Coordinates of C-alpha atoms and ligand atoms in Angstrom, one line a residue:
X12 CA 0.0 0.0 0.0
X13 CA 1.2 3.5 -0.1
X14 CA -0.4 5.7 2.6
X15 CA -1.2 9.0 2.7
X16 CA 1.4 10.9 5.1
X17 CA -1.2 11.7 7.9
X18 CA -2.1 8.4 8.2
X19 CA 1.4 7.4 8.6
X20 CA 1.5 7.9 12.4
X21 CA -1.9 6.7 13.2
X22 CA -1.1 3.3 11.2
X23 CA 2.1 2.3 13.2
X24 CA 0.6 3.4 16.4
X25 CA -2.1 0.8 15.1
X26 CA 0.1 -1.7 14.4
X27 CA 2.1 -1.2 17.3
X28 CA -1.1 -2.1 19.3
X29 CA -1.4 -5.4 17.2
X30 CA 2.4 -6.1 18.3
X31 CA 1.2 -5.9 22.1
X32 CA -1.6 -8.3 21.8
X33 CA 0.6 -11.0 20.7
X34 CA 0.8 -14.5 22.8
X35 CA 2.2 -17.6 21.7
X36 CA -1.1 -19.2 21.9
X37 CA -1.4 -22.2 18.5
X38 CA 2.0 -21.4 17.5
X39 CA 3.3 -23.9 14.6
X40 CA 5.7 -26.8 15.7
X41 CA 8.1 -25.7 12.5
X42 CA 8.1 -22.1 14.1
X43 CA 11.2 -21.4 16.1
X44 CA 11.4 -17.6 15.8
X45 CA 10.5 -15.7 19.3
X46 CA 7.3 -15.9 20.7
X47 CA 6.6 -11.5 20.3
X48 CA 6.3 -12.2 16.8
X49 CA 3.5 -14.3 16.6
X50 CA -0.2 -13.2 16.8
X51 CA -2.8 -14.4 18.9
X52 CA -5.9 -16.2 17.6
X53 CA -8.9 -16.3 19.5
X54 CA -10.5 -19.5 17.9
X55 CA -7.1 -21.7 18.6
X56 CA -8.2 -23.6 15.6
X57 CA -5.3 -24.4 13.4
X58 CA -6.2 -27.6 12.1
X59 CA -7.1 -26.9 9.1
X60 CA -6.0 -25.4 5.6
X61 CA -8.3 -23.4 3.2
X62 CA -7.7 -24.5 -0.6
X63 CA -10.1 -22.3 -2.4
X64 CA -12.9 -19.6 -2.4
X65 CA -16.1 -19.2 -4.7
X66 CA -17.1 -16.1 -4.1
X67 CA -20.7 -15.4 -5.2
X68 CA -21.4 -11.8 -5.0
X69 CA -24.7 -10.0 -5.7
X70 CA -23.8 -5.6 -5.5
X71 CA -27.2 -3.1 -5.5
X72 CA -25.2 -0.1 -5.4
X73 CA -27.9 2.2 -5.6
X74 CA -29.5 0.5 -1.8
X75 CA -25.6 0.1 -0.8
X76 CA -27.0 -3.7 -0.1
X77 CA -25.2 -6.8 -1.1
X78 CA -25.6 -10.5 -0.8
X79 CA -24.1 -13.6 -1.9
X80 CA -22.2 -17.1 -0.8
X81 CA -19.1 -17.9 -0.5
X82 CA -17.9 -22.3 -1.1
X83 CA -14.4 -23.0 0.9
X84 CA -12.7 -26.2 0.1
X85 CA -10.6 -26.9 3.1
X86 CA -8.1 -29.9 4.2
X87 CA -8.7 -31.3 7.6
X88 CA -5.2 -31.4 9.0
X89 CA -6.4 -32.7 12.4
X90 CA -9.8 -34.2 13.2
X91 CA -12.2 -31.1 12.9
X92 CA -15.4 -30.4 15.0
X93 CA -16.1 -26.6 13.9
X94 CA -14.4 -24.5 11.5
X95 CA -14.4 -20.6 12.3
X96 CA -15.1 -18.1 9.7
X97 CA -14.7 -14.1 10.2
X98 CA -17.9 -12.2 9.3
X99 CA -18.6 -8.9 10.9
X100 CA -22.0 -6.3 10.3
X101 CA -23.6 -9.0 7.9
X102 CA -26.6 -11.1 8.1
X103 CA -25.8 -15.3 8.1
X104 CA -29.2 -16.8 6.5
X105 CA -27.4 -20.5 5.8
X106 CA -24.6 -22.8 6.0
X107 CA -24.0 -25.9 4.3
X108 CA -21.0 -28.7 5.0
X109 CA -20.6 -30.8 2.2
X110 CA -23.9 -29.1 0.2
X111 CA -25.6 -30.7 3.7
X112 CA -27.4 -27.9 5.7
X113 CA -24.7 -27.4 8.9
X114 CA -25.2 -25.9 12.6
X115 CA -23.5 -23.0 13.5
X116 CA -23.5 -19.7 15.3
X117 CA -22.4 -15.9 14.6
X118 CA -21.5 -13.9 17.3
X119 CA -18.9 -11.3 17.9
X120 CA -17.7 -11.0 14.2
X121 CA -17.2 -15.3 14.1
X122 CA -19.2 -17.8 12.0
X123 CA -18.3 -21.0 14.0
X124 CA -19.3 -24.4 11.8
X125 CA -20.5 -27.5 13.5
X126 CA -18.5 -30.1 11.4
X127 CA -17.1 -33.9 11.9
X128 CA -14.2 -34.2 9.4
X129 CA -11.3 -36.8 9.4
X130 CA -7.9 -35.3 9.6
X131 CA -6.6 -35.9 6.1
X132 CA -10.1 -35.6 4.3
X133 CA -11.4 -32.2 2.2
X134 CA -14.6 -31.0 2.4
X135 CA -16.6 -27.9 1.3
X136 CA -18.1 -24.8 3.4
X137 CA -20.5 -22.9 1.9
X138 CA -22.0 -19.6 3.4
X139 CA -25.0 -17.4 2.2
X140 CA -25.4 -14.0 3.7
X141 CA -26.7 -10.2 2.7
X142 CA -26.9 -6.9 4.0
X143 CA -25.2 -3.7 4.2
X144 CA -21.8 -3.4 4.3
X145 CA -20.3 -1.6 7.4
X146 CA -16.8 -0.2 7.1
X147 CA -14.4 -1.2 9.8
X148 CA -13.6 1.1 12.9
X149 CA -11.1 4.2 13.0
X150 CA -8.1 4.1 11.9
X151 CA -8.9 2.3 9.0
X152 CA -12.8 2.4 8.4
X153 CA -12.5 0.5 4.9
X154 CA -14.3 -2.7 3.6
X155 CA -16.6 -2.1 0.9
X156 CA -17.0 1.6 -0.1
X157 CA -19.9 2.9 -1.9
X158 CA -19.2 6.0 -3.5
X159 CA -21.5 8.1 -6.2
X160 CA -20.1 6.8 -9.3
X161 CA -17.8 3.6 -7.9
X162 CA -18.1 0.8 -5.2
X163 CA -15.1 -1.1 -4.6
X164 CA -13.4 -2.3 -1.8
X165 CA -9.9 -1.9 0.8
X166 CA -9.4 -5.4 2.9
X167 CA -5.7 -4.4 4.3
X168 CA -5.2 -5.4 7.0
X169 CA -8.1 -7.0 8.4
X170 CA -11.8 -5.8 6.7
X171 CA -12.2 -8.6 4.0
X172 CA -14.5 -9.9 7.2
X173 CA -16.3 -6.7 6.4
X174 CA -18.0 -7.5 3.1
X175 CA -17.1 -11.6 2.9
X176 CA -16.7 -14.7 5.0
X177 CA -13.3 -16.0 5.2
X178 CA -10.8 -17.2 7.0
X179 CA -9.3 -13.6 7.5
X180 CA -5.9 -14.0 8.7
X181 CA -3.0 -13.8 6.5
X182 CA -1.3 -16.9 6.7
X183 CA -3.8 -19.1 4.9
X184 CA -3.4 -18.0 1.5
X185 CA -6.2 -19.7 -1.1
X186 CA -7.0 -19.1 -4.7
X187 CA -9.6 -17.2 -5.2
X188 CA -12.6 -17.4 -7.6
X189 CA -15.2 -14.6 -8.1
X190 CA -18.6 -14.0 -9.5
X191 CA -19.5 -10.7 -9.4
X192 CA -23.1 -9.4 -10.1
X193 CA -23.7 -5.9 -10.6
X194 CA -25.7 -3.2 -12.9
X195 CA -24.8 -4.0 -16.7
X196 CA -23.3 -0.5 -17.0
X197 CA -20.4 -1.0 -14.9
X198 CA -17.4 -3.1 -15.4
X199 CA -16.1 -5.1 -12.4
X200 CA -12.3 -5.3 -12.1
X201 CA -10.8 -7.9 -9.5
X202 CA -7.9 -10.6 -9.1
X203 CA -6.9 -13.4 -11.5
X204 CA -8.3 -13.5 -15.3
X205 CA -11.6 -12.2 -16.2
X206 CA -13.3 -15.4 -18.2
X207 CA -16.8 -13.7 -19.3
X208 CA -19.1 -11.4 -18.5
X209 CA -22.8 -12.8 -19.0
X210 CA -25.8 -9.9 -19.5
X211 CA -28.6 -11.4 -17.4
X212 CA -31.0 -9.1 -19.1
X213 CA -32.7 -7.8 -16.1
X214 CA -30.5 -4.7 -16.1
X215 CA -27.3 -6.6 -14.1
X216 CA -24.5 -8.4 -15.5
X217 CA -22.0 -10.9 -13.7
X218 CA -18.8 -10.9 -14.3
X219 CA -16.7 -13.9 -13.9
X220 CA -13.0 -14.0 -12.2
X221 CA -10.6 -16.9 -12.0
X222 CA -7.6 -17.3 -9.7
X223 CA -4.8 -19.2 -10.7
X224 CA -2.2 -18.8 -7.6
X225 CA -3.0 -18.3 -3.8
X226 CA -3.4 -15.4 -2.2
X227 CA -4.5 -13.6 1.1
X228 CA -7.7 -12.9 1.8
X229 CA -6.7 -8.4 2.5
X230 CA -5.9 -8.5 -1.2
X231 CA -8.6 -9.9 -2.5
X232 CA -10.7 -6.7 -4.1
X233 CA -13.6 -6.3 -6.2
X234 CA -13.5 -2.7 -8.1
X235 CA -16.7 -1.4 -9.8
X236 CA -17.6 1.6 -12.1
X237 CA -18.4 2.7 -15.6
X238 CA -14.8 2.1 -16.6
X239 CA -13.4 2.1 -20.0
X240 CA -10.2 -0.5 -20.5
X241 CA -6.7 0.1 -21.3
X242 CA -5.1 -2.8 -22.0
X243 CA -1.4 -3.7 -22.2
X244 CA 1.1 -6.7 -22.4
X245 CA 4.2 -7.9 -21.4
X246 CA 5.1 -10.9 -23.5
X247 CA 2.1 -13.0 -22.9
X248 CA 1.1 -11.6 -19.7
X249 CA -2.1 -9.6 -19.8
X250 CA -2.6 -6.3 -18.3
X251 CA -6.0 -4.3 -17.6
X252 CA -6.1 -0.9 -16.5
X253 CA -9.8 0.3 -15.5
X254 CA -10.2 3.8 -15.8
X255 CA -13.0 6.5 -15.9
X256 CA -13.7 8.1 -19.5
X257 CA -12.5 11.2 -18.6
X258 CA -8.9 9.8 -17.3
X259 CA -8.6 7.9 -20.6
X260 CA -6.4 9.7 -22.2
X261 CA -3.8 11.2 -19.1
X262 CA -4.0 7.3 -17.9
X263 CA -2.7 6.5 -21.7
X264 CA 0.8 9.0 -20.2
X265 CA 1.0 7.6 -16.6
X266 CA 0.3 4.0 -17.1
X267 CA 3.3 3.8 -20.2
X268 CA 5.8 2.7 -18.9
X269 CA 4.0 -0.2 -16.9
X270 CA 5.1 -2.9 -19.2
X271 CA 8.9 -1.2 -19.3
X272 CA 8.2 -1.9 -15.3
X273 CA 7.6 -5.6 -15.4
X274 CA 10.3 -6.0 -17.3
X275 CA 12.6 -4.3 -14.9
X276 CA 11.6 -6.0 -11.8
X277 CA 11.0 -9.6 -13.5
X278 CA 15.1 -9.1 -14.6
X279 CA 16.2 -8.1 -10.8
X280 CA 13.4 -10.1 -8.9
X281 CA 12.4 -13.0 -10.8
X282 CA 9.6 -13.6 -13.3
X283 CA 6.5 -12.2 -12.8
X284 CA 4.8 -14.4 -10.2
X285 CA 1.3 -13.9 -11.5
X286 CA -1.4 -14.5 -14.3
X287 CA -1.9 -10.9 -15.0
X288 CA -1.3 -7.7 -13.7
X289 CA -3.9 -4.3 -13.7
X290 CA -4.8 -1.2 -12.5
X291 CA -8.3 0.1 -11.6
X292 CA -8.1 3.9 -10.5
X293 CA -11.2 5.5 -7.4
X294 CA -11.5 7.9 -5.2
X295 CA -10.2 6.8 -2.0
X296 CA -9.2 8.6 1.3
X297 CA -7.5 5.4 3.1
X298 CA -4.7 4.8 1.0
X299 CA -3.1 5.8 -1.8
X300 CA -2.7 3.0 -3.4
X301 CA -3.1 -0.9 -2.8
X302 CA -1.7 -3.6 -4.0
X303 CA -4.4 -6.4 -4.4
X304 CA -3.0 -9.2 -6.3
X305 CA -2.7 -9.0 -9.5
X306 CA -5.4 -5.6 -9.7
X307 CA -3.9 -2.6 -7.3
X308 CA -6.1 -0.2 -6.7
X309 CA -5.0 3.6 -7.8
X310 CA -6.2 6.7 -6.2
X311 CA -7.4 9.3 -8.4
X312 CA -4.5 11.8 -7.5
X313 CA -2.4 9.6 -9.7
X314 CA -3.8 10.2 -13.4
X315 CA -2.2 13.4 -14.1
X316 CA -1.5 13.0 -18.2
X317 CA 2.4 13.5 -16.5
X318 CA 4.1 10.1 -15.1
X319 CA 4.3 12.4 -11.6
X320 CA 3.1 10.0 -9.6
X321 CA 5.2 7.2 -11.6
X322 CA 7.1 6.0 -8.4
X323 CA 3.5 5.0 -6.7
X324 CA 2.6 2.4 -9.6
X325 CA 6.1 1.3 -9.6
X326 CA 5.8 0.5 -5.6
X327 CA 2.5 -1.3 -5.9
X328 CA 3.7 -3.6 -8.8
X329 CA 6.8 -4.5 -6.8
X330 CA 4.3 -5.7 -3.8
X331 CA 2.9 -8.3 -6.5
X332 CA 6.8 -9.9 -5.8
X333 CA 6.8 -9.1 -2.3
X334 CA 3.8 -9.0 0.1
X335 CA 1.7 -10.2 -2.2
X336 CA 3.8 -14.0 -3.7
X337 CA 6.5 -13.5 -1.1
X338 CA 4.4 -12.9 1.7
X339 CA 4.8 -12.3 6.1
X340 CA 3.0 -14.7 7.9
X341 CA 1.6 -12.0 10.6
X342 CA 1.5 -8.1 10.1
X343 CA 4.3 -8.2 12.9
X344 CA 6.6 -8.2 9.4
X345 CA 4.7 -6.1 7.1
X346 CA 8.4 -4.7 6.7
X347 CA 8.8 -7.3 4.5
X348 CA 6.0 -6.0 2.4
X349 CA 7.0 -2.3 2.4
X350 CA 10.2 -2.4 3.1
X351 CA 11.0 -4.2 -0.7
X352 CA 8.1 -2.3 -2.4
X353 CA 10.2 1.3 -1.0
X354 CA 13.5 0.0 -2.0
X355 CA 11.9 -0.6 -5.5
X356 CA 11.0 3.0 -5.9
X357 CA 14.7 3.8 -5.5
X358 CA 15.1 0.9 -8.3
X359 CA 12.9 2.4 -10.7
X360 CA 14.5 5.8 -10.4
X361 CA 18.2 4.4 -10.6
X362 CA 16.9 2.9 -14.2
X363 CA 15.0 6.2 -15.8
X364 CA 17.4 8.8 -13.8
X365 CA 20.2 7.5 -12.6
X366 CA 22.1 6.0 -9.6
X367 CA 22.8 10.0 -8.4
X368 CA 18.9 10.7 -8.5
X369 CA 18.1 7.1 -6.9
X370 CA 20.5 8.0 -3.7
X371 CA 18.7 11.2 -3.9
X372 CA 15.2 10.2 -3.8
X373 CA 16.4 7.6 -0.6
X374 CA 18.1 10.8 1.0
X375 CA 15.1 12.9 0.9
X376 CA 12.6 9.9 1.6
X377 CA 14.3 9.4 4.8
X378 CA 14.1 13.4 5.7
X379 CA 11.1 13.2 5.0
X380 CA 10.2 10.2 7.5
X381 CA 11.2 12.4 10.3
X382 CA 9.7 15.3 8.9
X383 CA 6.3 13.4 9.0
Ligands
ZN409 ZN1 3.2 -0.5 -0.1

């Protein structure tokens, strides 16, 4: 992500507040590092890997109500009697176990499963729910945003629970399918590769997305507006920018040198770890930018028709190689995440200005850190 500056503070006091709550409670056996880094989880449960999601997603914009279901295949790694799910200011109407109607209850922002699975055996979840989206608290407040002319949403580091039910932690990564229903007007621009988009002919279309790697559930991110497509490539990878009519043209400028980008970083960093790689610009106060995988989320600040904001594009595609593939297992090393993804703005600018402008953009960066 890239934050706005007054939000800077606010965000590592936040974090550092996460820190504190750590215990060593369900720790790993293969996990030797000290116990401060490791988070505590209320449920205990760790029995138990999530494979997939289906994500089934019906989005009235003009009532701000949604409702859908979402089908988790999951490996029982120990016997299994419940299975907890994060779900918080949304209605549970029904939850199945293998397509079988299941027990369970909701309370305090958990969806906790009744189940009897044999430790070594899959089995499907699914969960059907509605209402209207409620953002998480200060200093955050994200999750699914409705806006006038958008509605898309920000999950880092904990809101996916905000608009779907998932396993919401950041160290079961899944691949992630989604099935997006929305007003035919609109275009819908999320994760993986977009395989059709079916008119329903009752004034909604649904648009279909299919994951091809893992990935955590804060970048998952459905993006929604009356966008008109710039596409690009990089060899054979695809990439799909989503961008209002009236940014067409200065997105034409800023986005350029996106493929020259890929490029760069696949050389230094490895291939590109991903099926395809896009931008979808809003209006957004939280961040920035974000970095959902393999669609990052642009602010509107950062179509100008000039390349200003260049640096910002280059930092959220160098979180699709690390934060995003290469991944922390809590937010305890989110360094790992923004550390490489700042380091790569200094990269870009040793390649289009020079190693004297690179040491100069780290030397007023880091000025600029105390400044804040
Ligand atoms: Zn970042």
């Amino acid at each position: 992500m890239k934050h706005t500056a007054i939000l800077l503070a606010a965000i590592f006091l936040a974090l550092a507040v996460c820190a504190g709550a750590e215990t060593t409670a369900s720790r790993k056996p293969w996990d030797t590092r000290p116990a401060r880094n490791f988070e505590a989880r209320a449920d205990s449960l760790t029995g138990f890997d999530v494979q997939s999601y289906d994500l089934t997603l019906n989005i009235n914009h003009a009532a701000q109500q949604i409702s859908g279901n979402v089908i988790a295949t999951v490996l029982a790694e120990e016997n299994l009697s419940s299975i907890p799910y994060n779900l918080v200011g949304l209605t549970v109407s029904e939850v199945l176990v293998n397509n079988e109607p299941a027990s369970y209850s909701h309370t305090n922002g958990i969806i906790n499963i009744s189940l009897n699975i044999p430790a070594g055996q899959t089995f499907t979840t699914q969960v059907f729910y509605s209402g209207t989206p409620q953002l998480s608290p200060n200093v955050y407040h994200i999750g699914m945003i409705f806006n006038p002319n958008t509605v898309f949403t920000i999950s880092d580091p904990d809101a996916a629970r905000y608009w779907w039910p998932c396993y919401d932690h950041p160290w079961d990564k899944a691949i992630v399918h989604l099935r997006v229903t929305l007003r035919s007007d609109w275009k819908v621009a999320a994760n993986g590769i977009r395989d059709a988009i079916v008119d329903n002919g009752d004034g909604t279309s649904t648009t279909f997305w299919t994951g091809q790697n893992p990935m955590t559930t804060y970048l998952v991110c459905v993006t929604c507006g009356p966008y008109v497509e710039i596409t690009q490539n990089y060899g054979d990878l695809p990439i799909q920018n989503f961008v209002m009519q009236n940014q067409y043209n200065n997105a034409l400028v800023d986005l350029a040198n996106l493929p020259a980008m890929i490029d760069y970083f696949s050389q230094i960093f490895g291939p590109y770890p991903f099926e395809k790689y896009g931008n979808a610009v809003v209006a957004m106060s939280t961040y920035g930018a974000m970095e959902h995988q393999t669609m990052t989320t642009l602010g509107n600040y950062i179509i100008t028709g000039t390349g200003a904001y260049e640096l910002v594009i280059a930092h959220e595609l160098a979180h699709q190689w690390f934060g995003d593939a290469v991944s922390f297992l809590t937010f305890a090393d989110v360094w790992l995440s923004e550390g490489f993804a700042t380091y790569s703005e200094h990269l870009w600018t040793d390649k289009t200005q020079g190693w004297q402008a690179a040491c100069d953009y780290v030397a007023s960066s880091y000025h600029q850190y105390y400044i804040n």
